[in-house]
Amino acid sequence: MTLSSSRSRTPLSIGAALAAAAALTLAGAGSATAGPAAAAGSTTVTPAGHYFAANLSGSATFKAGSVTVTCTVSSSTPTGTGDANRVPQAPDNSNAAGPVGGPLNAPTYSSCRTSMPGVSATVTTSGAWGVSVQHGAPSTATLSMPIGGLVVKTSGLANCTVTAAPDAGASITGTWTNGAPSKLTFTNVSVPVDVVGGFGCPTSATSSVFNATYDITDTTDPASQITVTG
């Protein structure tokens, strides 16, 4: 989840998002003609050059059709080398007119269950993920994942495979809150999915709704906090 500005050599975001999550944030379809897009404000992420981890607070849920998968363990952690899960070095930790972003180690998910009796679930992730943050009111963070970057498989009375972002990379946007620790919250965000399987599988579902909150901690200096300002 390395954060780097658009001046960084690392792409701002690559592909799509967290747990059966990764797609555009749910948005209403209004009939009014859209006006010019507002210019993005400045963003600074500190401490520059520090590594960070994202650890699930509570549970993460993915809902496709009538089936809900709940995981109680999820994280994205740095390796201590490279740019993934790292705030960019100055001056790339600041952007005068937009977000700061970069690569993220693919989040892992475990201790997962389903809403269907006799059905268990596993969640696997792969590929190049990314994150970008934008200061605002509220500040936001957008996670990105590649095609097929997250797969949910169920077994037992229903054998289903749910693939997120099946046709193209996707992104989801959550709310960033500074604190000790800072938090990244996803509320009812939607990601395109493809579902295959037999009886009990929600094969007509084309999207999954994702909810989760992650604690963002500084692993370079645990006494510091990862903070987004303007």
Short mmCIF file of C-alpha atoms in Angstrom, two decimals:
data_model
loop_
_atom_site.label_atom_id
_atom_site.label_comp_id
_atom_site.label_asym_id
_atom_site.label_seq_id
_atom_site.Cartn_x
_atom_site.Cartn_y
_atom_site.Cartn_z
CA MET A 1 0.00 0.00 0.00
CA THR A 2 2.95 2.28 -0.64
CA LEU A 3 1.95 5.85 -0.97
CA SER A 4 3.69 7.92 -3.62
CA SER A 5 2.77 11.08 -5.43
CA SER A 6 2.18 11.41 -9.14
CA ARG A 7 5.81 12.51 -9.40
CA SER A 8 6.94 9.10 -8.24
CA ARG A 9 8.15 6.56 -10.77
CA THR A 10 5.69 4.09 -9.26
CA PRO A 11 2.18 4.09 -10.78
CA LEU A 12 -0.31 5.89 -8.59
CA SER A 13 -2.59 2.93 -8.41
CA ILE A 14 -2.59 -0.39 -10.11
CA GLY A 15 -5.60 -2.38 -10.78
CA ALA A 16 -8.25 -2.62 -7.88
CA ALA A 17 -9.15 -3.40 -4.11
CA LEU A 18 -9.74 -5.16 -0.79
CA ALA A 19 -11.53 -8.40 -0.38
CA ALA A 20 -14.19 -9.26 -2.87
CA ALA A 21 -13.84 -5.59 -2.89
CA ALA A 22 -12.41 -3.73 -5.72
CA ALA A 23 -14.43 -1.61 -7.98
CA LEU A 24 -15.84 1.82 -8.25
CA THR A 25 -17.52 3.15 -5.13
CA LEU A 26 -21.29 2.81 -5.33
CA ALA A 27 -22.70 5.97 -6.84
CA GLY A 28 -26.23 7.10 -7.56
CA ALA A 29 -27.22 7.55 -11.18
CA GLY A 30 -28.57 11.08 -11.36
CA SER A 31 -30.20 12.62 -14.40
CA ALA A 32 -28.61 16.05 -14.02
CA THR A 33 -25.87 17.01 -16.43
CA ALA A 34 -22.49 16.80 -14.74
CA GLY A 35 -20.55 20.01 -14.41
CA PRO A 36 -16.76 20.44 -14.63
CA ALA A 37 -14.85 18.26 -12.18
CA ALA A 38 -13.60 20.14 -9.14
CA ALA A 39 -9.84 20.51 -8.94
CA ALA A 40 -8.23 18.16 -6.42
CA GLY A 41 -6.67 19.80 -3.39
CA SER A 42 -3.17 19.28 -2.06
CA THR A 43 -2.18 16.11 -0.18
CA THR A 44 0.77 15.35 2.10
CA VAL A 45 1.37 11.98 3.79
CA THR A 46 3.78 11.71 6.73
CA PRO A 47 6.17 10.51 8.02
CA ALA A 48 7.98 10.44 4.66
CA GLY A 49 9.73 7.15 3.91
CA HIS A 50 8.08 5.17 6.72
CA TYR A 51 6.64 1.69 6.19
CA PHE A 52 3.10 0.96 7.34
CA ALA A 53 0.75 -1.96 7.89
CA ALA A 54 -3.01 -2.22 7.41
CA ASN A 55 -4.74 -4.58 9.87
CA LEU A 56 -8.43 -5.37 9.94
CA SER A 57 -10.40 -3.92 12.86
CA GLY A 58 -13.45 -6.08 13.50
CA SER A 59 -14.58 -8.03 10.45
CA ALA A 60 -14.68 -7.68 6.67
CA THR A 61 -17.78 -8.73 4.75
CA PHE A 62 -18.36 -9.49 1.09
CA LYS A 63 -21.94 -9.97 -0.04
CA ALA A 64 -22.92 -11.37 -3.43
CA GLY A 65 -26.61 -12.05 -3.91
CA SER A 66 -27.96 -13.71 -0.78
CA VAL A 67 -24.57 -15.04 0.32
CA THR A 68 -22.33 -13.12 2.75
CA VAL A 69 -18.73 -14.07 3.48
CA THR A 70 -17.28 -12.71 6.73
CA CYS A 71 -13.54 -12.72 7.52
CA THR A 72 -12.13 -11.71 10.90
CA VAL A 73 -8.42 -11.62 9.95
CA SER A 74 -6.98 -9.48 7.16
CA SER A 75 -3.82 -7.48 6.70
CA SER A 76 -1.37 -5.93 4.27
CA THR A 77 2.13 -5.71 5.71
CA PRO A 78 5.47 -4.39 4.43
CA THR A 79 8.47 -6.58 3.69
CA GLY A 80 10.88 -3.90 4.88
CA THR A 81 12.37 -3.47 1.43
CA GLY A 82 11.12 -1.84 -1.77
CA ASP A 83 8.29 0.66 -2.14
CA ALA A 84 5.25 -1.45 -1.24
CA ASN A 85 3.48 -0.32 1.95
CA ARG A 86 5.75 2.69 2.24
CA VAL A 87 5.08 6.42 2.43
CA PRO A 88 7.18 7.95 -0.37
CA GLN A 89 10.33 9.81 0.44
CA ALA A 90 10.13 13.62 0.32
CA PRO A 91 9.27 15.42 -1.85
CA ASP A 92 7.12 12.66 -3.38
CA ASN A 93 5.04 12.35 -0.19
CA SER A 94 3.38 15.64 -1.19
CA ASN A 95 1.25 16.56 -4.20
CA ALA A 96 0.10 20.15 -4.64
CA ALA A 97 -2.92 19.23 -6.74
CA GLY A 98 -4.07 15.68 -6.15
CA PRO A 99 -3.51 12.37 -4.39
CA VAL A 100 -0.38 10.62 -3.18
CA GLY A 101 -0.17 6.92 -3.99
CA GLY A 102 1.83 3.82 -4.85
CA PRO A 103 2.05 0.01 -4.56
CA LEU A 104 0.48 -2.11 -1.84
CA ASN A 105 1.23 -5.70 -0.90
CA ALA A 106 -1.92 -7.70 -1.66
CA PRO A 107 -4.01 -8.02 1.51
CA THR A 108 -4.52 -11.49 2.97
CA TYR A 109 -7.78 -12.86 4.41
CA SER A 110 -8.38 -15.75 6.80
CA SER A 111 -10.79 -17.02 9.46
CA CYS A 112 -13.64 -16.70 6.95
CA ARG A 113 -17.16 -18.08 7.20
CA THR A 114 -20.35 -17.82 5.15
CA SER A 115 -23.99 -17.06 5.92
CA MET A 116 -24.93 -20.53 4.60
CA PRO A 117 -25.00 -23.48 7.03
CA GLY A 118 -22.50 -26.17 6.11
CA VAL A 119 -20.56 -23.91 3.74
CA SER A 120 -16.99 -22.70 4.44
CA ALA A 121 -14.99 -20.08 2.54
CA THR A 122 -11.42 -19.16 1.62
CA VAL A 123 -10.24 -15.87 0.13
CA THR A 124 -7.06 -15.58 -1.92
CA THR A 125 -5.42 -12.51 -3.44
CA SER A 126 -2.73 -12.04 -6.07
CA GLY A 127 -1.12 -9.57 -8.41
CA ALA A 128 -0.14 -5.92 -8.11
CA TRP A 129 -2.33 -3.84 -5.80
CA GLY A 130 -2.11 -0.11 -5.11
CA VAL A 131 -3.41 2.71 -2.94
CA SER A 132 -3.73 6.47 -3.26
CA VAL A 133 -4.92 8.99 -0.65
CA GLN A 134 -6.50 12.40 -1.11
CA HIS A 135 -6.79 15.03 1.61
CA GLY A 136 -10.26 16.52 1.94
CA ALA A 137 -13.38 16.71 4.06
CA PRO A 138 -13.33 13.82 4.50
CA SER A 139 -9.97 12.53 3.32
CA THR A 140 -10.25 9.44 1.13
CA ALA A 141 -8.16 6.46 0.11
CA THR A 142 -8.63 4.48 -3.09
CA LEU A 143 -7.47 0.85 -3.27
CA SER A 144 -6.83 -0.78 -6.61
CA MET A 145 -6.35 -4.38 -7.73
CA PRO A 146 -5.60 -6.16 -10.99
CA ILE A 147 -7.92 -8.37 -13.02
CA GLY A 148 -8.95 -11.34 -10.88
CA GLY A 149 -6.91 -10.06 -7.95
CA LEU A 150 -9.29 -11.50 -5.36
CA VAL A 151 -11.05 -14.88 -5.44
CA VAL A 152 -13.54 -16.26 -2.93
CA LYS A 153 -14.15 -20.01 -2.96
CA THR A 154 -16.80 -21.80 -0.94
CA SER A 155 -16.98 -25.51 -0.21
CA GLY A 156 -19.35 -27.90 1.50
CA LEU A 157 -23.03 -27.84 0.58
CA ALA A 158 -22.32 -25.17 -2.06
CA ASN A 159 -19.17 -25.07 -4.20
CA CYS A 160 -18.83 -21.58 -5.66
CA THR A 161 -16.05 -19.44 -7.07
CA VAL A 162 -16.41 -15.65 -6.94
CA THR A 163 -13.80 -13.69 -8.90
CA ALA A 164 -13.53 -9.95 -8.29
CA ALA A 165 -12.70 -7.60 -11.15
CA PRO A 166 -13.10 -10.45 -13.66
CA ASP A 167 -12.71 -8.36 -16.82
CA ALA A 168 -10.58 -5.38 -15.85
CA GLY A 169 -8.78 -3.88 -12.89
CA ALA A 170 -11.06 -2.06 -10.47
CA SER A 171 -10.84 0.42 -7.59
CA ILE A 172 -12.77 1.12 -4.38
CA THR A 173 -12.75 4.28 -2.34
CA GLY A 174 -12.98 4.53 1.43
CA THR A 175 -12.76 7.22 4.09
CA TRP A 176 -9.41 8.01 5.76
CA THR A 177 -9.41 9.25 9.37
CA ASN A 178 -6.21 10.46 11.08
CA GLY A 179 -5.71 9.06 14.56
CA ALA A 180 -3.76 6.70 16.79
CA PRO A 181 -3.98 4.57 14.76
CA SER A 182 -5.33 6.16 11.59
CA LYS A 183 -8.22 4.28 10.02
CA LEU A 184 -9.38 3.41 6.51
CA THR A 185 -13.08 2.54 6.33
CA PHE A 186 -15.01 1.02 3.42
CA THR A 187 -18.80 1.24 3.69
CA ASN A 188 -21.04 -0.54 1.17
CA VAL A 189 -18.58 -0.22 -1.70
CA SER A 190 -19.24 -2.33 -4.78
CA VAL A 191 -16.90 -4.43 -6.91
CA PRO A 192 -17.77 -6.29 -10.14
CA VAL A 193 -17.66 -10.08 -9.76
CA ASP A 194 -18.19 -13.24 -11.75
CA VAL A 195 -19.78 -16.18 -9.92
CA VAL A 196 -19.64 -19.79 -11.09
CA GLY A 197 -20.87 -22.93 -9.39
CA GLY A 198 -23.88 -25.12 -8.85
CA PHE A 199 -26.76 -25.26 -6.39
CA GLY A 200 -26.71 -22.53 -3.76
CA CYS A 201 -24.27 -20.28 -5.65
CA PRO A 202 -25.40 -16.71 -6.46
CA THR A 203 -24.55 -17.11 -10.14
CA SER A 204 -26.77 -14.19 -11.18
CA ALA A 205 -24.77 -11.72 -9.07
CA THR A 206 -22.58 -9.31 -11.01
CA SER A 207 -21.30 -7.28 -8.06
CA SER A 208 -20.26 -7.78 -4.45
CA VAL A 209 -20.69 -5.26 -1.63
CA PHE A 210 -17.68 -4.83 0.66
CA ASN A 211 -17.49 -3.45 4.22
CA ALA A 212 -14.35 -3.24 6.38
CA THR A 213 -12.27 -0.96 8.59
CA TYR A 214 -8.46 -1.15 8.70
CA ASP A 215 -6.07 0.26 11.30
CA ILE A 216 -3.07 1.88 9.60
CA THR A 217 0.07 1.70 11.75
CA ASP A 218 3.63 2.95 11.32
CA THR A 219 5.96 -0.07 11.39
CA THR A 220 9.14 2.00 11.01
CA ASP A 221 8.39 3.91 14.23
CA PRO A 222 5.42 2.47 16.19
CA ALA A 223 5.28 5.70 18.22
CA SER A 224 4.41 7.66 15.07
CA GLN A 225 1.15 7.77 13.12
CA ILE A 226 0.58 7.74 9.35
CA THR A 227 -1.16 11.06 8.74
CA VAL A 228 -2.84 12.69 5.73
CA THR A 229 -2.94 16.49 5.58
CA GLY A 230 -3.39 19.19 2.96
#
